[in-house]
Amino acid sequence: MKITSIELNVIEMPLKDPFLTHLGAVNIREGIIIKITNSDGVSGYGEGVAFSTPWYTEETVKTSLHMLTDFLIPILQKNPIDHPSQASRLFSSLRRNNMAKAAIETALWDLYAKSHSQPLSKTLGGTRSAIPAGVVVATDSATKALAQIDQYLQEGYQRVKVKINPKQDYSFLSEIRRFFPDLPLMADANSAYKLTDLERIKALDDFNLLMIEQPLAYDDILEHSFLQKEIKTPICLDESICSYDDALKAIEFGCCKVINIKVGRVGGLYEAKRIHDYCFEQGVPVWCGGMIEFGISRAHNIALASLPGFSIPGDISSSNRFWEEDIITPEVNVQNGLVAVPTSPGIGFKLNKKRLQEVLQWKETIVF
Ligand code: OSB
Ligand code: MG
C-alpha cells in the first residue's frame, strides 16, 4: 500500500433532535473524515468517531487529532504496510486511543478493498447482502419516545433501543410496553446504575427486553458477572469491551450474553472482526453499535455487520435518522427494515464533496 497523502477533515453538523442520555445531550456532532490516497490515485475513507467531549470514552476530537498527526501518521510514514490487518499491530506501540486508531485503520481497509476492486464487506468475509436495521430513541419523556417509536416503526425499523436510567426506567418502559407489547425492544443504561440498584434492575425483567446494555460502570467486568446471575434479561456490554481480550474475559466470566461491537471503541475493523470471530465460535450473538456517526462510519459499519455472527439488528439506521443531509452519496437508507450491503468496491458510498465543504471546520494534508 504505497500511501502518498493523508487528508484530515474536521467537520461539524447539528443533529435534527438532541440526543439525550443521563450523561448529557449531544446537539452538535463534530467528527474527523480521513482520506488516504495511494500512488495509483485511489483514495480510502475513514471516520474518527470521538465526540467533542469525553463523555462516552476518554477520547475527544482534539485528542484524536493529536494522536493522528503526532503519532499514528508518523508511524505509518516510517513503516509501510501491505495489508490493513498489519496496522493494528503497528499501532499497538501506542496505548489505547482506539477511536483515533480506527479512524485511520478503517481508511486503510477501504483503500485496500478499492485497489483490489472488491466490496469491503467481501474483503472482511461478509456473507449478508442486507442488514436488519435498528434505531435508538434517546429522549427524556415517554410521550416523545412513543411518538418516535411510532414513526420509526412506520419507517420499517426492526428493533428499537431506548435510553434508561434510575429516573427513567420502570414506568417509562411500562408506558412503551402498553402501546407496543410485542416490539423487539432493548434498553441502554450507559452505566447509569450501581450494583446497589439490583432490585431496580431486576424489576426490568418484567418487560421482556431483548437485552439491557451496559447497566453498570463503563470499565467494569466483575460486577456485571454478579448482576447477570441475578437477572433474567441478557446483559449486553458496550463501554466495557475495548479489545478482543476484554471480550474474552467478559464471556469467560459470564458478564454478558451479548456484545455490542463498535469499530471505533475497539480500535478498528481488524479487532472488531477478531471479536466477532471469537463470539461466533462461542455462540455469543453480536450486533453493530452506533456512534451518531456520519456516512463514512455508517458505511464501515454496514460492511462489518455483513459478517455472519451479526445476528441481531444493530444501531444501523438511515442517514436521515440524525442528519438533514449526510456527507455521502447515496445516503444510507433503510428499506423494508433492511440496509442493502453495497456491491461496488470499498465502502461502496462516495463522499459528497459539496456537503463536506459546507460542514468543514478545519483541514490538513500530510504528504508522504
Ligand atoms: O451507548 O450505544 C451507545 C451513541 C453515542 C454514544 C454511545 C451510544 C450511542 C447510541 C447509538 O446509543 C446511537 C446511534 O448511532 O444509532
Ligand atoms: Mg451503548
GROMACS .gro file of C-alpha atoms and ligand atoms in nm:
model
  385
    1MET     CA    1   0.000   0.000   0.000
    2LYS     CA    2   0.200   0.295  -0.129
    3ILE     CA    3   0.047   0.591   0.051
    4THR     CA    4   0.117   0.934  -0.095
    5SER     CA    5  -0.101   1.158   0.125
    6ILE     CA    6  -0.342   1.164   0.418
    7GLU     CA    7  -0.604   1.434   0.444
    8LEU     CA    8  -0.770   1.516   0.778
    9ASN     CA    9  -1.104   1.700   0.770
   10VAL     CA   10  -1.280   1.815   1.086
   11ILE     CA   11  -1.650   1.866   1.029
   12GLU     CA   12  -1.941   1.977   1.242
   13MET     CA   13  -2.313   1.924   1.194
   14PRO     CA   14  -2.620   1.987   1.410
   15LEU     CA   15  -2.838   1.684   1.492
   16LYS     CA   16  -3.203   1.707   1.385
   17ASP     CA   17  -3.301   1.647   1.750
   18PRO     CA   18  -3.094   1.649   2.070
   19PHE     CA   19  -2.964   1.301   2.164
   20LEU     CA   20  -3.025   1.268   2.538
   21THR     CA   21  -2.870   1.024   2.785
   22HIS     CA   22  -2.823   1.054   3.162
   23LEU     CA   23  -2.467   1.169   3.077
   24GLY     CA   24  -2.585   1.478   2.889
   25ALA     CA   25  -2.707   1.594   2.550
   26VAL     CA   26  -2.544   1.577   2.208
   27ASN     CA   27  -2.678   1.864   1.996
   28ILE     CA   28  -2.391   1.917   1.755
   29ARG     CA   29  -2.167   1.641   1.622
   30GLU     CA   30  -1.804   1.706   1.541
   31GLY     CA   31  -1.615   1.437   1.353
   32ILE     CA   32  -1.298   1.365   1.158
   33ILE     CA   33  -1.309   1.245   0.799
   34ILE     CA   34  -0.982   1.090   0.679
   35LYS     CA   35  -0.883   1.040   0.317
   36ILE     CA   36  -0.580   0.823   0.238
   37THR     CA   37  -0.454   0.830  -0.120
   38ASN     CA   38  -0.211   0.584  -0.281
   39SER     CA   39   0.033   0.618  -0.570
   40ASP     CA   40  -0.234   0.499  -0.819
   41GLY     CA   41  -0.457   0.788  -0.713
   42VAL     CA   42  -0.703   0.559  -0.533
   43SER     CA   43  -0.849   0.702  -0.208
   44GLY     CA   44  -0.987   0.527   0.100
   45TYR     CA   45  -1.200   0.694   0.365
   46GLY     CA   46  -1.226   0.660   0.741
   47GLU     CA   47  -1.408   0.849   1.015
   48GLY     CA   48  -1.297   0.942   1.365
   49VAL     CA   49  -1.595   0.890   1.596
   50ALA     CA   50  -1.470   1.051   1.919
   51PHE     CA   51  -1.702   1.323   2.048
   52SER     CA   52  -1.615   1.686   2.127
   53THR     CA   53  -1.609   1.597   2.499
   54PRO     CA   54  -1.500   1.272   2.673
   55TRP     CA   55  -1.847   1.164   2.796
   56TYR     CA   56  -1.864   0.823   2.627
   57THR     CA   57  -1.494   0.730   2.625
   58GLU     CA   58  -1.186   0.928   2.726
   59GLU     CA   59  -1.113   1.038   2.369
   60THR     CA   60  -1.216   1.365   2.206
   61VAL     CA   61  -1.184   1.514   1.858
   62LYS     CA   62  -0.878   1.705   1.977
   63THR     CA   63  -0.705   1.404   2.135
   64SER     CA   64  -0.773   1.210   1.814
   65LEU     CA   65  -0.612   1.481   1.601
   66HIS     CA   66  -0.313   1.487   1.836
   67MET     CA   67  -0.273   1.108   1.811
   68LEU     CA   68  -0.315   1.111   1.435
   69THR     CA   69  -0.080   1.395   1.348
   70ASP     CA   70   0.188   1.339   1.614
   71PHE     CA   71   0.195   0.959   1.637
   72LEU     CA   72  -0.021   0.742   1.411
   73ILE     CA   73   0.055   0.906   1.078
   74PRO     CA   74   0.432   0.925   1.154
   75ILE     CA   75   0.425   0.551   1.243
   76LEU     CA   76   0.268   0.476   0.903
   77GLN     CA   77   0.521   0.700   0.728
   78LYS     CA   78   0.810   0.508   0.885
   79ASN     CA   79   0.656   0.161   0.849
   80PRO     CA   80   0.498   0.090   0.511
   81ILE     CA   81   0.242  -0.195   0.524
   82ASP     CA   82   0.098  -0.416   0.253
   83HIS     CA   83  -0.228  -0.515   0.420
   84PRO     CA   84  -0.459  -0.322   0.656
   85SER     CA   85  -0.455  -0.608   0.908
   86GLN     CA   86  -0.094  -0.506   0.985
   87ALA     CA   87  -0.198  -0.162   1.107
   88SER     CA   88  -0.333  -0.264   1.446
   89ARG     CA   89  -0.007  -0.436   1.547
   90LEU     CA   90   0.185  -0.131   1.428
   91PHE     CA   91  -0.039   0.096   1.634
   92SER     CA   92  -0.015  -0.124   1.944
   93SER     CA   93   0.305   0.060   2.044
   94LEU     CA   94   0.068   0.342   2.134
   95ARG     CA   95  -0.161   0.281   2.433
   96ARG     CA   96  -0.541   0.291   2.380
   97ASN     CA   97  -0.672   0.590   2.177
   98ASN     CA   98  -0.881   0.335   1.989
   99MET     CA   99  -1.103   0.581   1.803
  100ALA     CA  100  -0.801   0.764   1.659
  101LYS     CA  101  -0.654   0.429   1.554
  102ALA     CA  102  -0.981   0.313   1.399
  103ALA     CA  103  -1.018   0.636   1.203
  104ILE     CA  104  -0.703   0.565   1.006
  105GLU     CA  105  -0.727   0.185   1.007
  106THR     CA  106  -1.074   0.187   0.851
  107ALA     CA  107  -0.949   0.421   0.575
  108LEU     CA  108  -0.673   0.169   0.501
  109TRP     CA  109  -0.935  -0.109   0.466
  110ASP     CA  110  -1.139   0.099   0.223
  111LEU     CA  111  -0.826   0.181   0.024
  112TYR     CA  112  -0.719  -0.185   0.015
  113ALA     CA  113  -1.063  -0.307  -0.092
  114LYS     CA  114  -1.089  -0.039  -0.362
  115SER     CA  115  -0.743  -0.111  -0.500
  116HIS     CA  116  -0.846  -0.478  -0.527
  117SER     CA  117  -1.181  -0.384  -0.688
  118GLN     CA  118  -1.365  -0.564  -0.409
  119PRO     CA  119  -1.654  -0.457  -0.186
  120LEU     CA  120  -1.522  -0.406   0.169
  121SER     CA  121  -1.782  -0.648   0.305
  122LYS     CA  122  -1.624  -0.925   0.092
  123THR     CA  123  -1.268  -0.827   0.196
  124LEU     CA  124  -1.379  -0.870   0.559
  125GLY     CA  125  -1.553  -1.202   0.495
  126GLY     CA  126  -1.910  -1.076   0.499
  127THR     CA  127  -2.189  -1.308   0.387
  128ARG     CA  128  -2.506  -1.098   0.410
  129SER     CA  129  -2.649  -0.892   0.126
  130ALA     CA  130  -2.868  -0.684   0.358
  131ILE     CA  131  -2.852  -0.582   0.724
  132PRO     CA  132  -3.156  -0.563   0.953
  133ALA     CA  133  -3.191  -0.204   1.078
  134GLY     CA  134  -3.241  -0.093   1.438
  135VAL     CA  135  -3.281   0.256   1.578
  136VAL     CA  136  -3.218   0.440   1.904
  137VAL     CA  137  -3.465   0.662   2.086
  138ALA     CA  138  -3.273   0.895   2.317
  139THR     CA  139  -3.519   1.128   2.481
  140ASP     CA  140  -3.630   1.223   2.833
  141SER     CA  141  -4.006   1.176   2.808
  142ALA     CA  142  -4.232   0.877   2.748
  143THR     CA  143  -4.462   1.086   2.529
  144LYS     CA  144  -4.177   1.179   2.294
  145ALA     CA  145  -4.046   0.822   2.299
  146LEU     CA  146  -4.388   0.682   2.199
  147ALA     CA  147  -4.419   0.926   1.908
  148GLN     CA  148  -4.068   0.849   1.787
  149ILE     CA  149  -4.115   0.472   1.813
  150ASP     CA  150  -4.437   0.500   1.616
  151GLN     CA  151  -4.257   0.698   1.345
  152TYR     CA  152  -3.961   0.457   1.329
  153LEU     CA  153  -4.187   0.152   1.304
  154GLN     CA  154  -4.360   0.316   1.009
  155GLU     CA  155  -4.016   0.360   0.852
  156GLY     CA  156  -3.963  -0.016   0.888
  157TYR     CA  157  -3.708  -0.043   1.169
  158GLN     CA  158  -3.699  -0.395   1.313
  159ARG     CA  159  -3.582  -0.317   1.664
  160VAL     CA  160  -3.588  -0.017   1.898
  161LYS     CA  161  -3.343   0.072   2.173
  162VAL     CA  162  -3.430   0.326   2.440
  163LYS     CA  163  -3.204   0.502   2.687
  164ILE     CA  164  -3.281   0.434   3.052
  165ASN     CA  165  -3.151   0.543   3.393
  166PRO     CA  166  -3.282   0.520   3.754
  167LYS     CA  167  -3.507   0.823   3.692
  168GLN     CA  168  -3.646   0.685   3.368
  169ASP     CA  169  -3.690   0.311   3.377
  170TYR     CA  170  -3.985   0.111   3.516
  171SER     CA  171  -4.273   0.347   3.441
  172PHE     CA  172  -4.108   0.463   3.118
  173LEU     CA  173  -4.078   0.106   2.991
  174SER     CA  174  -4.431   0.020   3.115
  175GLU     CA  175  -4.568   0.303   2.907
  176ILE     CA  176  -4.381   0.180   2.599
  177ARG     CA  177  -4.493  -0.180   2.654
  178ARG     CA  178  -4.857  -0.063   2.699
  179PHE     CA  179  -4.858   0.066   2.341
  180PHE     CA  180  -4.604  -0.172   2.188
  181PRO     CA  181  -4.639  -0.508   2.369
  182ASP     CA  182  -4.458  -0.713   2.105
  183LEU     CA  183  -4.196  -0.467   1.985
  184PRO     CA  184  -3.839  -0.607   1.981
  185LEU     CA  185  -3.717  -0.364   2.247
  186MET     CA  186  -3.395  -0.317   2.437
  187ALA     CA  187  -3.268  -0.065   2.690
  188ASP     CA  188  -2.928   0.103   2.714
  189ALA     CA  189  -2.825   0.242   3.054
  190ASN     CA  190  -2.479   0.378   2.962
  191SER     CA  191  -2.357   0.286   3.312
  192ALA     CA  192  -2.637   0.467   3.498
  193TYR     CA  193  -2.668   0.201   3.772
  194LYS     CA  194  -2.470   0.057   4.061
  195LEU     CA  195  -2.486  -0.295   4.198
  196THR     CA  196  -2.681  -0.149   4.494
  197ASP     CA  197  -2.962  -0.080   4.240
  198LEU     CA  198  -3.004  -0.457   4.200
  199GLU     CA  199  -3.378  -0.457   4.284
  200ARG     CA  200  -3.447  -0.175   4.035
  201ILE     CA  201  -3.266  -0.360   3.760
  202LYS     CA  202  -3.428  -0.696   3.849
  203ALA     CA  203  -3.771  -0.534   3.814
  204LEU     CA  204  -3.698  -0.465   3.448
  205ASP     CA  205  -3.722  -0.842   3.385
  206ASP     CA  206  -4.098  -0.769   3.360
  207PHE     CA  207  -4.060  -0.612   3.016
  208ASN     CA  208  -3.929  -0.896   2.803
  209LEU     CA  209  -3.639  -0.683   2.684
  210LEU     CA  210  -3.408  -0.834   2.422
  211MET     CA  211  -3.124  -0.721   2.649
  212ILE     CA  212  -3.006  -0.448   2.883
  213GLU     CA  213  -2.696  -0.269   2.760
  214GLN     CA  214  -2.412  -0.163   2.994
  215PRO     CA  215  -2.609  -0.123   3.318
  216LEU     CA  216  -2.301  -0.089   3.546
  217ALA     CA  217  -1.971   0.100   3.534
  218TYR     CA  218  -1.816   0.173   3.194
  219ASP     CA  219  -1.492  -0.005   3.286
  220ASP     CA  220  -1.641  -0.293   3.486
  221ILE     CA  221  -1.619  -0.664   3.413
  222LEU     CA  222  -1.658  -0.815   3.761
  223GLU     CA  223  -1.985  -0.664   3.885
  224HIS     CA  224  -2.167  -0.737   3.560
  225SER     CA  225  -2.094  -1.107   3.623
  226PHE     CA  226  -2.268  -1.083   3.963
  227LEU     CA  227  -2.558  -0.895   3.809
  228GLN     CA  228  -2.607  -1.138   3.518
  229LYS     CA  229  -2.657  -1.422   3.769
  230GLU     CA  230  -2.937  -1.225   3.940
  231ILE     CA  231  -3.142  -1.113   3.640
  232LYS     CA  232  -3.319  -1.292   3.354
  233THR     CA  233  -3.268  -1.016   3.097
  234PRO     CA  234  -2.948  -1.079   2.899
  235ILE     CA  235  -2.675  -0.823   2.962
  236CYS     CA  236  -2.506  -0.672   2.658
  237LEU     CA  237  -2.173  -0.497   2.712
  238ASP     CA  238  -2.078  -0.183   2.519
  239GLU     CA  239  -1.836   0.052   2.702
  240SER     CA  240  -1.658  -0.235   2.885
  241ILE     CA  241  -1.542  -0.403   2.564
  242CYS     CA  242  -1.245  -0.217   2.415
  243SER     CA  243  -1.050  -0.516   2.281
  244TYR     CA  244  -1.053  -0.886   2.197
  245ASP     CA  245  -0.911  -0.956   2.545
  246ASP     CA  246  -1.198  -0.766   2.708
  247ALA     CA  247  -1.448  -0.973   2.508
  248LEU     CA  248  -1.272  -1.294   2.610
  249LYS     CA  249  -1.290  -1.206   2.981
  250ALA     CA  250  -1.650  -1.088   2.960
  251ILE     CA  251  -1.764  -1.414   2.802
  252GLU     CA  252  -1.541  -1.639   3.011
  253PHE     CA  253  -1.659  -1.479   3.337
  254GLY     CA  254  -2.028  -1.472   3.238
  255CYS     CA  255  -2.056  -1.094   3.246
  256CYS     CA  256  -2.283  -1.073   2.944
  257LYS     CA  257  -2.470  -1.285   2.691
  258VAL     CA  258  -2.442  -1.041   2.401
  259ILE     CA  259  -2.175  -0.797   2.281
  260ASN     CA  260  -2.217  -0.466   2.103
  261ILE     CA  261  -1.920  -0.423   1.867
  262LYS     CA  262  -1.821  -0.069   1.774
  263VAL     CA  263  -1.531  -0.031   1.534
  264GLY     CA  264  -1.412   0.294   1.696
  265ARG     CA  265  -1.429   0.166   2.052
  266VAL     CA  266  -1.215  -0.142   1.975
  267GLY     CA  267  -0.956   0.032   1.756
  268GLY     CA  268  -1.055  -0.076   1.407
  269LEU     CA  269  -1.204  -0.336   1.178
  270TYR     CA  270  -0.933  -0.596   1.240
  271GLU     CA  271  -1.000  -0.605   1.616
  272ALA     CA  272  -1.377  -0.586   1.553
  273LYS     CA  273  -1.352  -0.891   1.330
  274ARG     CA  274  -1.141  -1.081   1.585
  275ILE     CA  275  -1.409  -1.016   1.849
  276HIS     CA  276  -1.679  -1.121   1.603
  277ASP     CA  277  -1.496  -1.444   1.513
  278TYR     CA  278  -1.446  -1.540   1.878
  279CYS     CA  279  -1.809  -1.465   1.971
  280PHE     CA  280  -1.929  -1.658   1.665
  281GLU     CA  281  -1.724  -1.961   1.774
  282GLN     CA  282  -1.862  -1.934   2.127
  283GLY     CA  283  -2.223  -1.890   2.010
  284VAL     CA  284  -2.243  -1.540   2.159
  285PRO     CA  285  -2.453  -1.309   1.939
  286VAL     CA  286  -2.309  -0.970   1.848
  287TRP     CA  287  -2.456  -0.658   1.692
  288CYS     CA  288  -2.304  -0.345   1.546
  289GLY     CA  289  -2.324  -0.039   1.769
  290GLY     CA  290  -2.368   0.320   1.655
  291MET     CA  291  -2.189   0.644   1.742
  292ILE     CA  292  -2.426   0.909   1.597
  293GLU     CA  293  -2.195   0.887   1.303
  294PHE     CA  294  -2.166   1.037   0.959
  295GLY     CA  295  -2.189   0.834   0.642
  296ILE     CA  296  -1.830   0.710   0.622
  297SER     CA  297  -1.850   0.532   0.955
  298ARG     CA  298  -2.203   0.415   0.873
  299ALA     CA  299  -2.061   0.255   0.557
  300HIS     CA  300  -1.787   0.076   0.752
  301ASN     CA  301  -2.050  -0.048   0.999
  302ILE     CA  302  -2.258  -0.193   0.716
  303ALA     CA  303  -1.956  -0.382   0.578
  304LEU     CA  304  -1.875  -0.518   0.924
  305ALA     CA  305  -2.235  -0.614   1.002
  306SER     CA  306  -2.242  -0.831   0.688
  307LEU     CA  307  -2.033  -1.089   0.880
  308PRO     CA  308  -2.234  -1.397   0.979
  309GLY     CA  309  -2.222  -1.351   1.360
  310PHE     CA  310  -2.410  -1.019   1.349
  311SER     CA  311  -2.736  -1.199   1.413
  312ILE     CA  312  -2.922  -0.918   1.594
  313PRO     CA  313  -3.034  -0.586   1.439
  314GLY     CA  314  -2.779  -0.324   1.548
  315ASP     CA  315  -2.781   0.054   1.574
  316ILE     CA  316  -2.766   0.082   1.197
  317SER     CA  317  -3.007   0.349   1.085
  318SER     CA  318  -3.067   0.572   0.783
  319SER     CA  319  -2.853   0.883   0.737
  320ASN     CA  320  -3.171   1.083   0.790
  321ARG     CA  321  -3.213   0.949   1.147
  322PHE     CA  322  -2.970   1.220   1.257
  323TRP     CA  323  -2.884   1.439   0.958
  324GLU     CA  324  -3.063   1.681   0.728
  325GLU     CA  325  -2.801   1.587   0.471
  326ASP     CA  326  -2.519   1.332   0.516
  327ILE     CA  327  -2.169   1.362   0.368
  328ILE     CA  328  -2.201   1.053   0.146
  329THR     CA  329  -2.387   0.975  -0.170
  330PRO     CA  330  -2.610   0.788  -0.190
  331GLU     CA  331  -2.715   0.826   0.174
  332VAL     CA  332  -2.774   0.518   0.390
  333ASN     CA  333  -3.139   0.432   0.354
  334VAL     CA  334  -3.348   0.173   0.539
  335GLN     CA  335  -3.592  -0.003   0.308
  336ASN     CA  336  -3.836  -0.265   0.432
  337GLY     CA  337  -3.639  -0.275   0.756
  338LEU     CA  338  -3.312  -0.350   0.579
  339VAL     CA  339  -2.999  -0.168   0.468
  340ALA     CA  340  -2.852  -0.312   0.148
  341VAL     CA  341  -2.483  -0.407   0.157
  342PRO     CA  342  -2.310  -0.228  -0.133
  343THR     CA  343  -2.158  -0.439  -0.409
  344SER     CA  344  -1.928  -0.171  -0.554
  345PRO     CA  345  -1.559  -0.156  -0.446
  346GLY     CA  346  -1.458  -0.045  -0.097
  347ILE     CA  347  -1.722   0.105   0.131
  348GLY     CA  348  -1.946   0.146  -0.173
  349PHE     CA  349  -2.050   0.505  -0.099
  350LYS     CA  350  -1.895   0.821  -0.244
  351LEU     CA  351  -1.803   1.130  -0.049
  352ASN     CA  352  -2.050   1.414  -0.107
  353LYS     CA  353  -1.783   1.682  -0.160
  354LYS     CA  354  -2.027   1.971  -0.169
  355ARG     CA  355  -2.179   1.870   0.165
  356LEU     CA  356  -1.833   1.813   0.316
  357GLN     CA  357  -1.733   2.167   0.218
  358GLU     CA  358  -2.046   2.309   0.382
  359VAL     CA  359  -1.970   2.148   0.718
  360LEU     CA  360  -1.589   2.167   0.707
  361GLN     CA  361  -1.423   2.340   1.005
  362TRP     CA  362  -1.055   2.260   0.957
  363LYS     CA  363  -0.837   2.067   0.717
  364GLU     CA  364  -0.478   1.946   0.698
  365THR     CA  365  -0.298   1.737   0.436
  366ILE     CA  366   0.009   1.531   0.524
  367VAL     CA  367   0.219   1.443   0.222
  368PHE     CA  368   0.423   1.120   0.250
  369OSB     O1  369  -2.420   0.384   2.415
  369OSB     O2  370  -2.464   0.290   2.231
  369OSB     C1  371  -2.434   0.391   2.294
  369OSB     C2  372  -2.440   0.688   2.059
  369OSB     C3  373  -2.329   0.756   2.101
  369OSB     C4  374  -2.254   0.708   2.205
  369OSB     C5  375  -2.293   0.591   2.269
  369OSB     C6  376  -2.404   0.520   2.228
  369OSB     C7  377  -2.480   0.572   2.123
  369OSB     C8  378  -2.601   0.505   2.079
  369OSB     C9  379  -2.616   0.475   1.932
  369OSB     O3  380  -2.685   0.469   2.156
  369OSB    C10  381  -2.685   0.580   1.853
  369OSB    C11  382  -2.671   0.556   1.705
  369OSB     O4  383  -2.572   0.600   1.645
  369OSB     O5  384  -2.759   0.494   1.647
  370MG      MG  385  -2.448   0.173   2.445
   0.00000   0.00000   0.00000
